[in-house]
Short mmCIF file of C-alpha atoms and ligand atoms in Angstrom, two decimals:
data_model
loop_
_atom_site.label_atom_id
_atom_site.label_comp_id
_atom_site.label_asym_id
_atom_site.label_seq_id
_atom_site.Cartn_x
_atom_site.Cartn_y
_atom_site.Cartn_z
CA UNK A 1 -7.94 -21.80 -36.76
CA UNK A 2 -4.18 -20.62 -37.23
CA UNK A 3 -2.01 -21.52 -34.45
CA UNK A 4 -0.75 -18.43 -32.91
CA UNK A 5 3.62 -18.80 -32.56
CA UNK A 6 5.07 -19.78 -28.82
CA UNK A 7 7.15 -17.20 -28.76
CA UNK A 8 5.98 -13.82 -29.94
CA UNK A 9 8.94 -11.61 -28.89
CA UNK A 10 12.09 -11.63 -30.94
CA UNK A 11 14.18 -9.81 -28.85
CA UNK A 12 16.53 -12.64 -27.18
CA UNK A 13 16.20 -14.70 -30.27
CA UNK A 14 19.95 -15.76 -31.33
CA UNK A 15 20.51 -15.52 -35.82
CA UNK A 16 19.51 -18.99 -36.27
CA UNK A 17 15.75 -18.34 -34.61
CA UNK A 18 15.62 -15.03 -36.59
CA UNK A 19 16.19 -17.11 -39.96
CA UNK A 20 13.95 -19.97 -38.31
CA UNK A 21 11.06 -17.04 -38.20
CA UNK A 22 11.88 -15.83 -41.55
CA UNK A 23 11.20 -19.57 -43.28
CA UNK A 24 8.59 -20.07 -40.84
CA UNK A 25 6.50 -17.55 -42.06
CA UNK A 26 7.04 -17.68 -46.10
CA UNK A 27 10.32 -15.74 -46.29
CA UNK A 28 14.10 -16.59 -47.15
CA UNK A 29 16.64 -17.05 -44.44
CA UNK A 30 17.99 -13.34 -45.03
CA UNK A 31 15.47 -11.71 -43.89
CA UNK A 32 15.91 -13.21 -40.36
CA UNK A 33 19.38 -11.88 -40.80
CA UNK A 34 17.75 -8.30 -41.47
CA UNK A 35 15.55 -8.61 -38.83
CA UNK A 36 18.65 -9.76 -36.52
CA UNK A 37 20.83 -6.56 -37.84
CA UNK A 38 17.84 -3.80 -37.64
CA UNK A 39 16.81 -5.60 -34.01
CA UNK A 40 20.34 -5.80 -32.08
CA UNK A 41 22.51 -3.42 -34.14
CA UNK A 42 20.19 -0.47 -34.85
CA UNK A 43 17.80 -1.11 -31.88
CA UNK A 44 14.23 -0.39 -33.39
CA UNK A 45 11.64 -0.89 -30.93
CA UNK A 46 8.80 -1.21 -33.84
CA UNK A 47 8.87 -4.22 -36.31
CA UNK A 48 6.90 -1.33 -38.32
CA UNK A 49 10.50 0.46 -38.80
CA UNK A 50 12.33 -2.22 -40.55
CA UNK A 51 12.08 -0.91 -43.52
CA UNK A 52 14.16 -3.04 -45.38
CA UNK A 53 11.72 -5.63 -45.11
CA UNK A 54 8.62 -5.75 -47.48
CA UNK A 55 5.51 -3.83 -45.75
CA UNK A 56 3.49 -6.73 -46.51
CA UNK A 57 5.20 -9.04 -44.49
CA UNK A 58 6.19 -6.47 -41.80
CA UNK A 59 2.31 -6.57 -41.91
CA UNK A 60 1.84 -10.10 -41.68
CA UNK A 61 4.29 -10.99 -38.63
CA UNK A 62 2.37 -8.32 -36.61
CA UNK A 63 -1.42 -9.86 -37.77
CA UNK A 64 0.68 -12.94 -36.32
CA UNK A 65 1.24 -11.37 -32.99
CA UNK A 66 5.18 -10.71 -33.52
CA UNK A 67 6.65 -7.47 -31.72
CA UNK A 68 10.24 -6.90 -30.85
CA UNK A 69 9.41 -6.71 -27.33
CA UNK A 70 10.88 -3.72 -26.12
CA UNK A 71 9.62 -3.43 -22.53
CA UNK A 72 8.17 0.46 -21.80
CA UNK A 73 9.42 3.25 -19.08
CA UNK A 74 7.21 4.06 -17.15
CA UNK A 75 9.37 6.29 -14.74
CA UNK A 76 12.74 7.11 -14.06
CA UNK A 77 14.98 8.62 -11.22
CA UNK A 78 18.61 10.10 -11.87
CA UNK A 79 20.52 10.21 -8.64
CA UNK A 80 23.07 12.59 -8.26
CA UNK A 81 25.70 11.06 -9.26
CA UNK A 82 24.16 10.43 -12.49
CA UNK A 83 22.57 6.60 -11.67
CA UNK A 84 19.62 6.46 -13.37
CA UNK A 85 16.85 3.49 -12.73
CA UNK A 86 13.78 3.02 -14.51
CA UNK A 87 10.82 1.52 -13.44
CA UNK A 88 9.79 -0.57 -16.79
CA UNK A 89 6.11 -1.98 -17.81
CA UNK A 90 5.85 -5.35 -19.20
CA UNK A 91 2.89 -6.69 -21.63
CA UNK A 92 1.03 -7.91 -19.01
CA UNK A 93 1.61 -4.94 -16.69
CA UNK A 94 3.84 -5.93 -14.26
CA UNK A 95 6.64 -3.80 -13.44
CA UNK A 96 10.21 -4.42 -12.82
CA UNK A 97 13.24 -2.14 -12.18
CA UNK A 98 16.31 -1.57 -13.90
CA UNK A 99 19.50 0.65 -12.89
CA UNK A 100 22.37 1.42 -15.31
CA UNK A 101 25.35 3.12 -12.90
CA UNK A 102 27.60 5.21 -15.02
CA UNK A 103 31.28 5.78 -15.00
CA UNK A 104 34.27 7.28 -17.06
CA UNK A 105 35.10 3.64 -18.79
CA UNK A 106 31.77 1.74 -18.29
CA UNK A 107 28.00 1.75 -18.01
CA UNK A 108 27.23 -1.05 -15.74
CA UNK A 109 23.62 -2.07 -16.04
CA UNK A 110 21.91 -3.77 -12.95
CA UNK A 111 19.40 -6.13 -14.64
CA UNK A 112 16.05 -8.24 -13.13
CA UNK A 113 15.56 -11.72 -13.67
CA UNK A 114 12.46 -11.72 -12.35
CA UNK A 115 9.55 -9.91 -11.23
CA UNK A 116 9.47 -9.58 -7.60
CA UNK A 117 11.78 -12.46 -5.53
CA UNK A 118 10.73 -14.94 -3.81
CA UNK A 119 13.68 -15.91 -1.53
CA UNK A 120 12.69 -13.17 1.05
CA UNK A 121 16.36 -11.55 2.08
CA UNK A 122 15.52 -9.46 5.41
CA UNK A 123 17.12 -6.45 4.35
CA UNK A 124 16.13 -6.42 0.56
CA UNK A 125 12.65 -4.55 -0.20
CA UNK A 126 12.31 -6.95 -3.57
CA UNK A 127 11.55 -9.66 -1.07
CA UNK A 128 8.96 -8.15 0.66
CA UNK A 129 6.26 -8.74 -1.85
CA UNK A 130 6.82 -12.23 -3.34
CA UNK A 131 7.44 -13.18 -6.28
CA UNK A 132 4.68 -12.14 -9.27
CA UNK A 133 6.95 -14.07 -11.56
CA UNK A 134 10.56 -14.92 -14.00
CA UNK A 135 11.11 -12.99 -16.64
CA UNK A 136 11.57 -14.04 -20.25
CA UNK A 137 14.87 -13.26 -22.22
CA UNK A 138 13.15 -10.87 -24.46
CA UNK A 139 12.07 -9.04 -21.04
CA UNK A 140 16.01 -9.32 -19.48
CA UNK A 141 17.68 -8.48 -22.74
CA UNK A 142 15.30 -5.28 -23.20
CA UNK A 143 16.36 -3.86 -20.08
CA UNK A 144 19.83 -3.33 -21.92
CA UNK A 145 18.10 -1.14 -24.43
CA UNK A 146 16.12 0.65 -21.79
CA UNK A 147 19.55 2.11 -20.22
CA UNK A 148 20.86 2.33 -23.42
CA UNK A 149 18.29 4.93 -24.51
CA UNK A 150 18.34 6.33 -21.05
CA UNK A 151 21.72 7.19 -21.55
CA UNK A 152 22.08 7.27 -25.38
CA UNK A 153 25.35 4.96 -24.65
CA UNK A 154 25.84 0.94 -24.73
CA UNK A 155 26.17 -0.79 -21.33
CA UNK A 156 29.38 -1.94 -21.21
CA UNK A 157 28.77 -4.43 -18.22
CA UNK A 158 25.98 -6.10 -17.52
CA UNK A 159 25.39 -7.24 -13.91
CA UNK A 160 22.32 -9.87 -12.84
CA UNK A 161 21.60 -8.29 -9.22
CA UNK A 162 18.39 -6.71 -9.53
CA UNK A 163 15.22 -8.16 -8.84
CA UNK A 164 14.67 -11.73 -8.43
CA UNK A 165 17.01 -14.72 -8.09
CA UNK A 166 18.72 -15.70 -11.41
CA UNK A 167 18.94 -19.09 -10.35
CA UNK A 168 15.36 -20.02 -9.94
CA UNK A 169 14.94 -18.55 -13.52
CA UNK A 170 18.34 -20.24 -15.16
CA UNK A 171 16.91 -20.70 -18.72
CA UNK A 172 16.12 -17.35 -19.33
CA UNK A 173 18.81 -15.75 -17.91
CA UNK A 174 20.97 -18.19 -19.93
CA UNK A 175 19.40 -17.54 -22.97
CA UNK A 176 19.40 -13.73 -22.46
CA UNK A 177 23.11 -14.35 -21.36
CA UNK A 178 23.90 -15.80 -25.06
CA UNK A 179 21.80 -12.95 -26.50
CA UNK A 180 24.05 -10.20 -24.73
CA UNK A 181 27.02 -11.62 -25.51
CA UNK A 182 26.65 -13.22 -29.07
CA UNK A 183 24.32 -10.95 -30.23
CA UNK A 184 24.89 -7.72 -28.22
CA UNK A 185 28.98 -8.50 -28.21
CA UNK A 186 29.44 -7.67 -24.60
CA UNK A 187 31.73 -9.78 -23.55
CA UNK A 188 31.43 -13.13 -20.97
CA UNK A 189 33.85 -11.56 -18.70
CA UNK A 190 31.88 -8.09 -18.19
CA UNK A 191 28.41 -10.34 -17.28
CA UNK A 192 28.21 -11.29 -13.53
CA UNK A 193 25.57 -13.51 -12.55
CA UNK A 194 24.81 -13.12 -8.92
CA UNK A 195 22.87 -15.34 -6.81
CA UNK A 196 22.20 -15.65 -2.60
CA UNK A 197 22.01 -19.77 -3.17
CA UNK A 198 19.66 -22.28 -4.72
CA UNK A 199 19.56 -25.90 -3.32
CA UNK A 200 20.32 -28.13 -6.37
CA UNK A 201 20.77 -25.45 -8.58
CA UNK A 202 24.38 -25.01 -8.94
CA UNK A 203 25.34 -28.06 -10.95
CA UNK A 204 22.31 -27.55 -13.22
CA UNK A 205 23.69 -24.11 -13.72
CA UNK A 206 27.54 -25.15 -14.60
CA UNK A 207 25.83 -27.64 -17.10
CA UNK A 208 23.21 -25.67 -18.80
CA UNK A 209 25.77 -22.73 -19.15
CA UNK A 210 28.44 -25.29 -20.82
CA UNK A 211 25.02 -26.38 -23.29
CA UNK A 212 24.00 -22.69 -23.74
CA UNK A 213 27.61 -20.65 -24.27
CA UNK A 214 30.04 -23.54 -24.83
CA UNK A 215 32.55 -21.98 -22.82
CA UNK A 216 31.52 -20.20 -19.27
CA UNK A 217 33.09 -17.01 -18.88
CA UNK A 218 30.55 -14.81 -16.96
CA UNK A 219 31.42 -14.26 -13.16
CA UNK A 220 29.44 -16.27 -10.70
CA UNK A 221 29.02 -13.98 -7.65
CA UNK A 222 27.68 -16.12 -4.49
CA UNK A 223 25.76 -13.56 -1.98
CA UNK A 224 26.87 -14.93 1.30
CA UNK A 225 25.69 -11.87 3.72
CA UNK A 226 26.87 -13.79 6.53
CA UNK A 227 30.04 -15.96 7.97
CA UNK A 228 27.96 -18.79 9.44
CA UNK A 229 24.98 -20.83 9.03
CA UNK A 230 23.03 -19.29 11.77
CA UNK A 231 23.31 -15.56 11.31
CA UNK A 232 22.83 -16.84 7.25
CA UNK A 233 19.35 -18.43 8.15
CA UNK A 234 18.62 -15.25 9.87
CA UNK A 235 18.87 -12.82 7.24
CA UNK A 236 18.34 -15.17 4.47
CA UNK A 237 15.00 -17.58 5.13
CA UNK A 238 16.09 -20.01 2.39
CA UNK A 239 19.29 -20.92 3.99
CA UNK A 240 18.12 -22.81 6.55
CA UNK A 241 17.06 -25.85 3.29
CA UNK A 242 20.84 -25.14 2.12
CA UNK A 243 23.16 -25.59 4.27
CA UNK A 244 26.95 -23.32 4.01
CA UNK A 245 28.99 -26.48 3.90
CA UNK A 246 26.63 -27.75 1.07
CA UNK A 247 26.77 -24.65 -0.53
CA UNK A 248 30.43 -24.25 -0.72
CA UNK A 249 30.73 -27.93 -1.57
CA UNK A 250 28.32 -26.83 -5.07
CA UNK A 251 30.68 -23.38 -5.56
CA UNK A 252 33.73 -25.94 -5.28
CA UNK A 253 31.67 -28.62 -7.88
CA UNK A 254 31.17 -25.51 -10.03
CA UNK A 255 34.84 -24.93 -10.27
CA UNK A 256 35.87 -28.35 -11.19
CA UNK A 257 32.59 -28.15 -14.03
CA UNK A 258 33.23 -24.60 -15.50
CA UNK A 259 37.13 -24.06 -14.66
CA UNK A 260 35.71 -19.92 -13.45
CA UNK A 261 35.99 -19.61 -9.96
CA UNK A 262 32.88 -18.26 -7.95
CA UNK A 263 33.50 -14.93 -6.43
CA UNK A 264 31.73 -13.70 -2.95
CA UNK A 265 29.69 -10.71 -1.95
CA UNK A 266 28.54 -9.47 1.30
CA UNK A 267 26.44 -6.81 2.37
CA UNK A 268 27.59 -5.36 5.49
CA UNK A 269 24.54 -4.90 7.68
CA UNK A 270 25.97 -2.02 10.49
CA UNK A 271 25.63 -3.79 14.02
CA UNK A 272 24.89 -7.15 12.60
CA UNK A 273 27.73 -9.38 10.82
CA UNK A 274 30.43 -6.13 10.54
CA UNK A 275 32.88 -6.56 13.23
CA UNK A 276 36.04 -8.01 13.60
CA UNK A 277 35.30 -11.81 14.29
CA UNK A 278 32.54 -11.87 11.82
CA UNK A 279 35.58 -10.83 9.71
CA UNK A 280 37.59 -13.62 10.65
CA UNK A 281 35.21 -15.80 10.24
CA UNK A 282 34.37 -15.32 7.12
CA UNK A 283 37.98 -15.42 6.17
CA UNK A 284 38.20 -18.87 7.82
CA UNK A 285 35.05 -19.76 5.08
CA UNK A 286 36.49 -18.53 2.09
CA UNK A 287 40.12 -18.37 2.52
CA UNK A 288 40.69 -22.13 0.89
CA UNK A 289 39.21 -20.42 -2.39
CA UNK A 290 41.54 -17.87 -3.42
CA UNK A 291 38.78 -15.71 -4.67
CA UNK A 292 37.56 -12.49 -4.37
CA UNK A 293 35.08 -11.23 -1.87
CA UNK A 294 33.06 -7.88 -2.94
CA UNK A 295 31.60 -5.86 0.37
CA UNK A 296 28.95 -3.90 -0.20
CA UNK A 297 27.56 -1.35 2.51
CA UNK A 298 23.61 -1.63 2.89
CA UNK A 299 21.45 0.75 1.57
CA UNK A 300 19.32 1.84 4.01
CA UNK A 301 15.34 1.47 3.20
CA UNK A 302 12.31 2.40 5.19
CA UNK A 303 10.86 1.07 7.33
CA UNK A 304 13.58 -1.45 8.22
CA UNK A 305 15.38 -2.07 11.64
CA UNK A 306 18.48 -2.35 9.12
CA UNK A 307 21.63 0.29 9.48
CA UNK A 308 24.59 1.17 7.35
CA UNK A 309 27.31 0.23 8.59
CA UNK A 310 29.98 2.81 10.18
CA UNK A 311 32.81 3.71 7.52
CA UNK A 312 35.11 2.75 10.74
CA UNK A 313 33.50 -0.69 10.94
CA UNK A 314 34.13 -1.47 7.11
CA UNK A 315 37.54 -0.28 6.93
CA UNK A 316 38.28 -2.87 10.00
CA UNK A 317 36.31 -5.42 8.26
CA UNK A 318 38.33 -4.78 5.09
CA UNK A 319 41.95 -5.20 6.95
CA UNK A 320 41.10 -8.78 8.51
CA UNK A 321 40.55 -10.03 5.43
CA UNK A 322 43.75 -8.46 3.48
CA UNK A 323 45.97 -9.40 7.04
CA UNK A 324 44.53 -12.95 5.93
CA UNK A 325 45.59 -12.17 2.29
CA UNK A 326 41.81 -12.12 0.80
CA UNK A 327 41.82 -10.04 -2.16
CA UNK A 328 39.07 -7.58 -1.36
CA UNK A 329 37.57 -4.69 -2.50
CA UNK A 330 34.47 -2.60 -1.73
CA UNK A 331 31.57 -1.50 -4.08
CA UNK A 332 30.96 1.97 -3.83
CA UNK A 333 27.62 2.74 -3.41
CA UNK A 334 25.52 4.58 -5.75
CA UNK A 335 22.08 6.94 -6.17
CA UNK A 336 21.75 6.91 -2.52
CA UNK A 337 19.29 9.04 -3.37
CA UNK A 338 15.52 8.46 -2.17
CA UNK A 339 13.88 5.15 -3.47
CA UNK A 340 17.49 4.18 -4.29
CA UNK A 341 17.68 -0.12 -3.15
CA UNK A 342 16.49 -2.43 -5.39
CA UNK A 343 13.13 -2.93 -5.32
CA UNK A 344 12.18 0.01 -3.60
CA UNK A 345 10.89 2.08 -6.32
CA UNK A 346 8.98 -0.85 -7.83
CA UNK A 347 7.03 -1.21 -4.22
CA UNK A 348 5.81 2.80 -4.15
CA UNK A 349 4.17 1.93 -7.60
CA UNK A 350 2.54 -1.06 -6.43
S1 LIG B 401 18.45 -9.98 -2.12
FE1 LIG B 401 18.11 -10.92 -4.12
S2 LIG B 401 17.52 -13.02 -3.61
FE2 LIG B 401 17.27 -11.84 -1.72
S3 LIG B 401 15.10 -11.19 -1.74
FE3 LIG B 401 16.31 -9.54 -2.70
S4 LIG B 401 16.21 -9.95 -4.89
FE4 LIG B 401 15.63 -11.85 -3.82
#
């Protein structure tokens, strides 16, 4: 009996894997460089459309099980302000959520790395169902077209803080990483990869991203969510195996590996780590890094004990840190609308 090929999608496979398939399966290298043009530059979602390949073997790489792997929408929400996310199926019907977030000079698309999360963040509805499982790079990189179509305009920056944990899924997100940027030509410097903090993970990421890209240019964004270790192993469970000190110790390690800083994010919870000392304390944390911390105001979900935080509260919160010269900013939140937090729409289809 033929053996069927490991990997039938070809989305997230880089030129050389394209050509690979093309020899593989009784065709000149070219055609892998067709199927590499008609797949990332023209964005056909059927291998059935590339007509500049001979019908016959069109024919024979789907007998063989080969699809592009386009991912399909199953529902999507457009917030006011124009955010739209869409709930996508996968093969084996699973679903996962992806957000693009428009603006004048960028589409900014908020992509899964895996399907559900294990790492069970109190205030993140992604959490509350486990994790179902990672995704594959085919199933990351497709999300890019998805928003694409949605908006019939390229993502300009691509942003890993969706569902999942990036880090417990490294390969794939590396792989669709090189895809996005070799491939896809959005540059290293628009990707952010963001992660709440992996025990051991770290170094294996600064290596395997050295392997994968040669150079690592992406943005490392470390979730903190919290200025010390106990209010940390409160909202985050996982924290209590991983130690701040440790953790800072691996951002530091990354540094020295990679030569790209790690920046910091923190959701401000209202009533919980928003005031003034919290403020200081977290300065006291990340002051010896000269990098920048991103505060992002929770999105409220239901069902949650949870609050925003008062606009009064983050304005204080933001002057600490500038009186302790932290360069700072705040995201702006976007499609508040109903069913807006990550996960959230993903758990009403459940
Ligand atoms: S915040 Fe991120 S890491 Fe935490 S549970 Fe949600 S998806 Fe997972």
């Amino acid at each position: 009996m033929e053996s069927k090929p490991k990997n039938l999608e070809l989305l997230g496979l880089n030129l050389n894997q394209l050509q690979d398939v093309a020899v593989e399966n009784s065709e000149p290298a070219f055609r892998g460089r067709q199927l590499h043009k008609w797949i990332y530059e023209k964005g056909i979602c059927d291998l059935q459309d590339i007509t500049v390949l001979p019908k016959s073997w069109r024919n024979l790489l789907i007998q063989k099980g080969f699809t592009v792997g386009h991912l399909h929408e199953i529902k999507r929400l457009i917030a006011k302000d124009k955010t739209i996310k869409l709930l996508l199926k996968t093969n084996d019907g699973e679903t996962i959520e992806t957000v693009g977030i428009p603006s004048r000079n960028r589409l900014t698309i908020c992509i899964s790395s895996q399907i559900g999360c294990s790492m069970g963040c109190q205030f993140c509805a992604t959490g509350k169902d486990g994790l179902r499982r990672s995704l594959k790079a085919s199933e990351i990189v497709s999300q890019f077209f998805a928003i694409k179509e949605a908006f019939d305009r390229r993502p300009s920056h691509v942003v890993f803080m969706g569902m999942g944990e990036p880090l417990l899924n490294i390969e794939s997100v590396l792989s669709s990483i090189y895809c996005l940027n070799k491939d896809l030509g959005i540059g290293q410097r628009r990707i952010t990869l963001s992660t709440v903090g992996v025990k051991n993970t770290l170094p294996k990421l600064a290596e395997l991203a050295l392997n994968y890209l040669g150079t690592v240019q992406f943005t490392l964004a470390l979730s903190l969510h919290a200025p010390n270790q106990n209010l940390r192993e409160a909202l985050i469970p996982t924290a209590k195996s991983y130690p701040l000190n440790t953790l800072l110790d691996d951002c530091r390690h990354y540094l020295d590996i990679t030569g790209r800083r790690v920046s910091f994010e923190y959701i401000l919870l209202g009533d919980v780590n928003d005031n003034n000392e919290h403020a200081e304390e977290l300065a006291d944390l990340v002051g010896g890094f000269q990098s920048h911390v991103n505060l992002i105001a929770y999105n409220p979900i239901d069902g949650e004990d949870f609050q925003r935080p008062s606009l009064k509260r983050v304005q204080n919160f933001m002057n600490v840190l500038e009186k302790r010269g932290i360069a700072v900013s705040l995201r702006t939140s976007r499609g508040l609308d109903k069913n807006a937090a990550c996960g959230q729409l993903r758990r009403i289809h459940l």
